[in-house]
Short mmCIF file of C-alpha atoms and ligand atoms in Angstrom, two decimals:
data_model
loop_
_atom_site.label_atom_id
_atom_site.label_comp_id
_atom_site.label_asym_id
_atom_site.label_seq_id
_atom_site.Cartn_x
_atom_site.Cartn_y
_atom_site.Cartn_z
CA MET A 1 132.52 124.83 105.43
CA THR A 2 129.68 122.18 106.75
CA LYS A 3 127.52 120.85 104.12
CA ILE A 4 123.68 121.57 104.53
CA THR A 5 121.73 118.81 104.05
CA ALA A 6 117.81 118.73 104.55
CA ALA A 7 115.57 116.85 106.58
CA ILE A 8 112.71 116.01 107.69
CA THR A 9 112.37 117.50 111.79
CA ALA A 10 108.49 116.28 112.22
CA VAL A 11 105.86 114.36 110.45
CA GLY A 12 101.73 114.97 110.70
CA LYS A 13 98.64 113.13 109.28
CA TYR A 14 94.64 113.04 108.46
CA VAL A 15 92.56 110.54 107.36
CA PRO A 16 88.75 111.18 107.24
CA GLU A 17 86.58 109.45 109.44
CA TYR A 18 84.45 107.51 107.35
CA VAL A 19 85.48 103.57 106.41
CA LEU A 20 84.90 102.26 103.11
CA THR A 21 85.07 98.49 103.32
CA ASN A 22 85.19 95.92 101.07
CA LYS A 23 81.59 94.73 101.72
CA GLU A 24 80.21 98.08 101.18
CA LEU A 25 82.27 98.29 97.52
CA GLU A 26 80.56 94.91 97.15
CA SER A 27 77.03 96.61 97.06
CA TYR A 28 78.06 99.33 94.35
CA VAL A 29 80.03 96.75 91.87
CA ASP A 30 81.00 92.77 91.15
CA THR A 31 83.74 92.33 93.38
CA ASN A 32 84.13 90.27 96.62
CA ASP A 33 86.56 90.90 99.53
CA GLU A 34 88.43 87.50 98.90
CA TRP A 35 89.13 89.40 95.49
CA ILE A 36 90.22 92.35 96.53
CA THR A 37 92.76 91.11 99.04
CA SER A 38 94.47 88.89 97.52
CA ARG A 39 94.87 91.04 94.17
CA THR A 40 95.71 94.54 96.17
CA GLY A 41 96.25 93.77 100.03
CA ILE A 42 93.46 96.66 100.36
CA LYS A 43 90.50 95.98 103.16
CA GLU A 44 89.75 99.38 103.83
CA ARG A 45 89.75 103.35 102.74
CA ARG A 46 88.60 106.47 104.17
CA ILE A 47 86.05 108.67 102.22
CA LEU A 48 86.16 112.60 102.68
CA LYS A 49 82.12 112.74 103.51
CA GLY A 50 80.54 116.56 103.96
CA GLU A 51 79.60 119.26 101.64
CA GLY A 52 82.26 121.78 100.80
CA LEU A 53 85.25 119.84 101.58
CA GLY A 54 87.85 119.42 99.24
CA THR A 55 91.57 118.43 99.63
CA SER A 56 92.72 121.52 101.46
CA TYR A 57 90.72 120.24 104.52
CA MET A 58 92.62 117.27 104.54
CA ALA A 59 95.83 119.14 104.20
CA ILE A 60 95.23 122.08 106.61
CA LYS A 61 94.56 118.86 109.36
CA SER A 62 97.79 116.91 108.37
CA ALA A 63 99.52 120.32 108.76
CA GLU A 64 97.77 121.44 112.09
CA ASP A 65 98.93 117.70 113.57
CA LEU A 66 102.48 118.08 112.47
CA MET A 67 102.82 122.04 114.11
CA GLN A 68 100.86 120.39 117.19
CA LYS A 69 102.89 118.11 117.93
CA LYS A 70 106.43 119.68 117.30
CA ASN A 71 104.81 123.03 118.24
CA ILE A 72 105.95 124.65 115.58
CA ASN A 73 105.17 128.29 114.80
CA PRO A 74 103.61 128.96 111.09
CA GLU A 75 104.90 131.96 111.08
CA GLU A 76 108.20 130.22 110.89
CA ILE A 77 107.61 128.44 107.77
CA ASP A 78 109.50 129.82 104.65
CA LEU A 79 107.29 127.51 101.82
CA VAL A 80 104.20 125.65 101.68
CA ILE A 81 104.31 122.57 98.66
CA VAL A 82 100.78 120.70 98.22
CA GLY A 83 101.41 118.04 96.55
CA THR A 84 98.06 116.40 94.70
CA ALA A 85 96.24 115.08 92.03
CA THR A 86 92.81 116.55 93.29
CA PRO A 87 93.45 120.25 93.87
CA ASP A 88 90.18 122.13 95.69
CA LEU A 89 89.91 124.25 92.22
CA PRO A 90 91.57 123.87 88.80
CA VAL A 91 92.55 127.33 89.53
CA ALA A 92 93.95 128.85 92.38
CA SER A 93 96.58 127.42 94.02
CA THR A 94 95.43 124.71 96.92
CA ALA A 95 99.00 125.25 98.36
CA ALA A 96 98.09 128.96 99.05
CA TYR A 97 94.62 128.46 101.20
CA VAL A 98 96.18 126.06 102.78
CA ALA A 99 98.97 128.22 103.78
CA SER A 100 97.05 131.26 104.72
CA GLU A 101 94.26 128.96 107.13
CA ILE A 102 97.47 127.50 108.85
CA GLY A 103 98.75 130.96 109.75
CA ALA A 104 101.85 130.24 107.58
CA VAL A 105 101.09 134.54 106.77
CA ASN A 106 105.50 134.35 105.61
CA ALA A 107 105.17 131.66 103.21
CA PHE A 108 104.82 131.85 99.81
CA ALA A 109 102.92 128.31 98.15
CA TYR A 110 102.28 126.04 95.51
CA ASP A 111 101.01 122.63 94.10
CA LEU A 112 102.76 120.05 92.82
CA GLN A 113 101.51 117.48 90.30
CA ALA A 114 102.74 114.19 89.42
CA ALA A 115 100.46 112.11 90.51
CA CYS A 116 101.17 109.17 92.92
CA SER A 117 104.74 110.20 92.64
CA SER A 118 103.84 113.95 93.68
CA PHE A 119 105.17 113.65 97.84
CA LEU A 120 108.43 111.93 96.10
CA TYR A 121 109.04 114.65 93.69
CA GLY A 122 108.40 117.08 96.47
CA MET A 123 110.88 115.99 98.61
CA SER A 124 113.44 116.74 96.17
CA THR A 125 112.24 120.21 95.48
CA ALA A 126 111.76 120.57 99.32
CA ALA A 127 115.53 119.50 99.57
CA SER A 128 116.68 121.62 97.40
CA TYR A 129 115.41 124.69 98.61
CA ILE A 130 116.94 123.71 101.77
CA GLU A 131 120.25 122.80 100.74
CA SER A 132 120.91 126.11 98.80
CA GLY A 133 120.12 127.81 101.90
CA ARG A 134 117.53 129.84 100.41
CA TYR A 135 114.70 128.58 103.35
CA LYS A 136 114.74 127.43 106.53
CA LYS A 137 111.50 125.31 106.69
CA VAL A 138 109.71 124.16 103.77
CA LEU A 139 106.69 122.34 104.57
CA LEU A 140 105.76 119.43 102.08
CA ILE A 141 101.83 117.72 102.01
CA GLY A 142 100.60 115.06 100.03
CA ALA A 143 97.09 115.40 99.65
CA ASP A 144 94.35 113.38 97.71
CA LYS A 145 90.59 113.25 98.09
CA MET A 146 90.74 110.59 95.24
CA SER A 147 87.04 109.94 96.28
CA SER A 148 85.94 113.17 94.10
CA ILE A 149 87.76 111.75 90.84
CA ILE A 150 86.17 108.25 91.41
CA ASP A 151 83.49 106.60 89.46
CA TYR A 152 82.03 104.00 91.87
CA LYS A 153 80.61 102.16 89.10
CA ASP A 154 83.77 101.21 88.21
CA ARG A 155 85.51 98.12 89.47
CA ALA A 156 88.93 98.32 88.10
CA THR A 157 89.54 101.52 89.82
CA CYS A 158 87.11 101.95 92.79
CA ILE A 159 88.10 98.95 95.03
CA ILE A 160 91.95 100.98 95.17
CA PHE A 161 91.69 104.45 95.99
CA GLY A 162 91.09 106.90 99.46
CA ASP A 163 91.37 109.90 100.65
CA GLY A 164 94.05 111.37 103.14
CA ALA A 165 96.81 114.16 103.33
CA GLY A 166 100.46 113.40 105.25
CA ALA A 167 102.95 116.50 105.99
CA ALA A 168 106.73 116.38 106.55
CA LEU A 169 108.79 119.05 107.45
CA PHE A 170 112.08 120.21 105.66
CA GLU A 171 114.73 121.83 107.72
CA PRO A 172 118.66 122.32 107.35
CA ASN A 173 121.10 119.24 108.96
CA THR A 174 124.99 120.00 109.89
CA GLU A 175 125.29 115.86 110.61
CA SER A 176 124.86 114.65 106.89
CA LEU A 177 121.14 113.41 108.06
CA GLY A 178 118.24 113.89 105.57
CA LEU A 179 118.33 113.30 102.29
CA GLN A 180 120.91 111.79 100.82
CA ASP A 181 120.68 110.64 97.19
CA GLU A 182 117.40 110.66 94.45
CA TYR A 183 117.01 108.64 91.04
CA LEU A 184 113.93 110.28 89.64
CA ARG A 185 112.49 109.52 86.26
CA SER A 186 109.09 110.34 83.92
CA ASP A 187 107.91 108.96 80.80
CA GLY A 188 104.82 110.41 78.97
CA VAL A 189 104.17 106.51 77.25
CA GLY A 190 101.83 105.98 80.47
CA ARG A 191 99.49 108.54 79.83
CA ASP A 192 97.45 106.44 77.51
CA PHE A 193 96.93 103.96 80.92
CA LEU A 194 96.43 106.50 83.39
CA ARG A 195 94.38 109.35 83.43
CA ILE A 196 91.49 112.07 83.23
CA GLU A 197 90.29 112.42 80.16
CA ALA A 198 88.37 115.13 80.06
CA GLY A 199 88.23 118.48 82.13
CA GLY A 200 91.75 119.71 81.04
CA SER A 201 92.78 122.18 77.77
CA LEU A 202 92.65 118.93 75.60
CA MET A 203 88.82 118.11 76.26
CA PRO A 204 87.61 120.97 78.24
CA PRO A 205 83.91 119.71 79.80
CA THR A 206 80.79 119.39 78.29
CA ALA A 207 77.73 118.02 79.18
CA GLU A 208 78.83 115.37 76.72
CA THR A 209 82.02 114.34 79.20
CA VAL A 210 79.88 114.41 81.61
CA LYS A 211 77.42 112.05 80.84
CA ASN A 212 80.23 109.40 79.31
CA GLY A 213 82.27 109.58 82.64
CA GLN A 214 85.55 111.20 81.11
CA HIS A 215 85.82 113.12 84.45
CA PHE A 216 86.46 110.16 86.18
CA VAL A 217 90.01 108.29 86.64
CA TYR A 218 90.55 105.66 83.93
CA GLN A 219 93.43 102.80 84.34
CA GLU A 220 94.62 100.23 82.46
CA GLY A 221 95.50 98.46 85.59
CA LYS A 222 97.54 94.93 84.09
CA THR A 223 99.89 97.52 82.05
CA VAL A 224 100.34 100.05 85.14
CA PHE A 225 100.94 96.99 87.02
CA LYS A 226 103.78 96.16 85.00
CA TYR A 227 105.58 98.85 84.60
CA ALA A 228 105.21 99.87 88.20
CA VAL A 229 106.90 96.50 89.28
CA SER A 230 109.43 96.84 87.29
CA ASN A 231 110.73 100.53 87.40
CA MET A 232 110.19 101.01 91.20
CA ALA A 233 112.04 98.05 91.87
CA ASP A 234 114.89 99.20 89.32
CA VAL A 235 115.30 102.81 90.96
CA SER A 236 114.90 101.07 94.68
CA GLU A 237 118.24 98.59 93.55
CA LYS A 238 119.65 101.96 91.96
CA MET A 239 119.55 103.61 95.29
CA LEU A 240 121.57 100.85 97.18
CA THR A 241 124.02 100.15 94.52
CA ARG A 242 125.05 103.65 93.68
CA ASN A 243 125.18 104.64 97.91
CA ASN A 244 127.19 100.92 98.18
CA LEU A 245 124.36 99.76 100.72
CA THR A 246 123.39 96.27 101.45
CA GLU A 247 119.95 95.73 102.40
CA GLU A 248 121.59 94.90 105.96
CA ASP A 249 121.94 98.75 106.02
CA ILE A 250 118.21 99.75 105.28
CA GLN A 251 116.00 99.99 108.18
CA TRP A 252 113.23 100.72 106.17
CA LEU A 253 111.90 100.26 102.30
CA VAL A 254 108.82 103.53 101.99
CA PRO A 255 107.19 102.12 99.01
CA HIS A 256 103.99 103.89 97.45
CA GLN A 257 101.12 101.90 98.50
CA ALA A 258 99.21 100.89 94.97
CA ASN A 259 99.11 97.70 95.82
CA LYS A 260 100.65 94.73 98.24
CA ARG A 261 101.81 92.99 94.86
CA ILE A 262 103.63 95.85 93.94
CA ILE A 263 105.45 96.50 97.47
CA GLU A 264 106.40 92.96 97.84
CA ALA A 265 108.03 92.54 94.71
CA THR A 266 110.05 96.32 94.98
CA ALA A 267 111.01 94.78 98.72
CA ARG A 268 112.52 91.06 97.16
CA ARG A 269 114.00 92.82 94.70
CA VAL A 270 116.09 95.55 97.57
CA GLY A 271 116.38 92.25 99.57
CA VAL A 272 114.40 92.94 102.84
CA GLY A 273 111.95 91.26 104.69
CA SER A 274 108.44 92.00 105.27
CA GLU A 275 109.54 93.42 108.93
CA LYS A 276 111.66 96.65 107.16
CA VAL A 277 108.77 97.37 104.87
CA MET A 278 106.16 100.09 105.84
CA MET A 279 102.92 99.05 104.55
CA ASN A 280 99.59 100.41 105.42
CA ILE A 281 97.65 99.68 102.26
CA HIS A 282 94.79 97.27 104.36
CA ARG A 283 93.56 100.58 106.26
CA TYR A 284 93.91 103.22 103.20
CA GLY A 285 94.35 102.23 99.98
CA ASN A 286 96.09 104.31 97.12
CA THR A 287 95.66 107.87 98.72
CA THR A 288 98.35 109.16 95.76
CA SER A 289 100.46 111.83 97.44
CA ALA A 290 99.83 111.32 100.52
CA THR A 291 100.87 107.66 100.65
CA LEU A 292 104.56 108.01 101.71
CA PRO A 293 104.00 110.67 104.10
CA LEU A 294 100.84 108.52 105.85
CA LEU A 295 103.53 105.94 106.06
CA LEU A 296 106.20 108.52 107.81
CA ALA A 297 103.47 109.24 110.34
CA ASP A 298 101.83 105.90 111.11
CA TYR A 299 105.49 104.65 111.57
CA GLU A 300 107.16 107.71 113.09
CA ASN A 301 107.60 106.09 116.88
CA GLN A 302 109.57 103.31 115.14
CA LEU A 303 111.86 104.95 113.58
CA LYS A 304 115.25 106.12 114.82
CA LYS A 305 117.96 108.44 114.42
CA GLY A 306 120.38 107.71 111.61
CA ASP A 307 118.25 104.45 110.10
CA ASN A 308 118.71 104.98 106.60
CA LEU A 309 115.17 104.94 104.49
CA ILE A 310 114.71 103.88 100.68
CA PHE A 311 111.30 105.67 99.22
CA ALA A 312 110.41 104.26 95.95
CA ALA A 313 106.77 105.51 94.15
CA PHE A 314 105.22 105.01 90.78
CA GLY A 315 102.35 106.81 89.04
CA GLY A 316 100.45 108.37 86.67
CA GLY A 317 102.54 110.09 83.45
CA PHE A 318 104.27 107.58 84.11
CA THR A 319 106.50 109.11 86.76
CA TRP A 320 108.75 107.57 89.21
CA GLY A 321 111.58 107.25 91.47
CA ALA A 322 113.61 106.38 94.37
CA ILE A 323 115.14 108.51 97.13
CA TYR A 324 117.66 107.60 99.94
CA LEU A 325 117.09 109.32 103.32
CA LYS A 326 118.87 108.95 106.56
CA TRP A 327 116.18 109.50 109.31
CA ALA A 328 117.29 112.85 111.66
CA TYR A 329 115.23 112.34 115.06
CA ASN A 330 113.77 109.85 117.53
CA SER A 331 110.26 110.60 118.94
O1 UT7 B 401 99.24 104.16 91.95
C1 UT7 B 401 99.25 104.58 90.95
C2 UT7 B 401 99.81 103.32 89.88
N1 UT7 B 401 98.87 102.26 90.13
C3 UT7 B 401 98.76 101.01 90.11
O2 UT7 B 401 100.25 101.09 90.68
C4 UT7 B 401 97.83 99.88 89.89
C5 UT7 B 401 98.45 98.99 89.11
N2 UT7 B 401 97.43 97.53 88.62
C6 UT7 B 401 96.74 96.86 89.75
O3 UT7 B 401 97.01 97.49 91.25
C7 UT7 B 401 96.07 95.80 89.65
O4 UT7 B 401 96.24 95.96 88.19
C8 UT7 B 401 94.41 96.12 89.88
C9 UT7 B 401 94.09 95.91 91.36
C10 UT7 B 401 93.96 97.35 89.00
C11 UT7 B 401 93.89 94.93 89.02
O5 UT7 B 401 94.59 93.73 89.21
P1 UT7 B 401 95.04 92.52 88.39
O6 UT7 B 401 95.13 91.44 88.98
O7 UT7 B 401 96.39 93.26 87.01
O8 UT7 B 401 93.56 92.40 87.47
P2 UT7 B 401 92.85 91.97 85.77
O9 UT7 B 401 92.93 93.52 85.38
O10 UT7 B 401 94.21 91.60 85.39
O11 UT7 B 401 91.72 91.53 86.11
C12 UT7 B 401 91.97 89.92 86.43
C13 UT7 B 401 90.39 89.64 86.59
C14 UT7 B 401 89.44 89.80 85.38
O12 UT7 B 401 88.73 88.56 85.04
P3 UT7 B 401 89.09 87.68 83.83
O13 UT7 B 401 88.75 87.95 82.47
O14 UT7 B 401 90.05 86.50 84.24
O15 UT7 B 401 87.64 86.67 84.04
C15 UT7 B 401 89.04 90.71 85.86
O16 UT7 B 401 87.59 90.96 85.05
O17 UT7 B 401 90.08 89.84 87.53
C16 UT7 B 401 88.67 90.39 87.10
N3 UT7 B 401 88.50 91.55 88.17
C17 UT7 B 401 87.99 91.52 89.09
N4 UT7 B 401 87.07 91.31 89.87
C18 UT7 B 401 86.31 91.14 90.57
C19 UT7 B 401 89.04 92.97 87.68
N5 UT7 B 401 88.56 93.94 88.25
C20 UT7 B 401 87.95 93.35 89.21
C21 UT7 B 401 87.46 93.32 90.92
N6 UT7 B 401 86.63 92.33 91.56
N7 UT7 B 401 87.44 94.57 91.72
#
């Protein structure tokens, strides 16, 4: 019997129109373009403006972009997963709303939360449903409205994050393309270093928590940086050794976009030059669950059938990992 693998067969994206530049941030906090550019690689990010627009707005747009480009009938989609750290509502699945709005009337849907690793973990989930033969079309979306949980008076976080969404469709493949291997990790030690303190079951919201700014993202940047560099590099290297790949076999490194220096350190360990590293952090900053699918959408035209891609991510929790995937189509 031919083995069924799970391939990405279409991608889509959406970023909001509003561009938040380093210059504008200089008017909110004590920072400057030179510091932000040299320490992070970020020049600008997109921000979703407008009353009543949440993460679902961007998720829907990215799914519509995907469906329109590849002429996908939403009624054929079996499952919609939305990877997000910023759901529309604390209770009520964002994915369920997105599925209904895009016309995926025969799908079931749920959210997946693993901070910046949500899309990476979601790739594993989507692929497993396909490989098992249970479903034929799984739509995985990574979307985050980070501006809804960022304190624009905190220079340690406000310079980093942006809003956006990307989508990828997973379908069965009989040519051994698609997801080949994965190594996914987590460690609860990270909870102290990157978190939103209040608003969950540990500390429900009160006037006091709002006053104290405990509903915003808190990050101990230096510590997270250290863990991110060593762990992203370790798991990426593991994907190569475990699959007997050399750097020449790799066409693309697809790294989470948190900091240009973390990306470069991972690339060095994998041994690939910058021409093989997908990067858009200068334009979008860190969009959390959306970084990986945004990269795929931005680089889609350069990808060729059979290309070997190494995905790597690191995020709050801590959560991290790497995935080895063979690209399945020429665009
Ligand atoms: O995606 C989820 C995972 N997240 C990450 O992977 C993020 C990991 N962390 C980082 O990317 C970096 O740690 C940051 C970009 C957040 C910070 O960069 P850093 O090089 O680690 O800076 P630092 O916190 O060590 O601060 C260095 C100096 C300090 O000044 P002193 O004490 O040396 O005088 C800070 O006060 O830079 C100062 N500083 C700033 N200066 C201008 C910190 N933030 C800023 C700022 N503008 N925005």
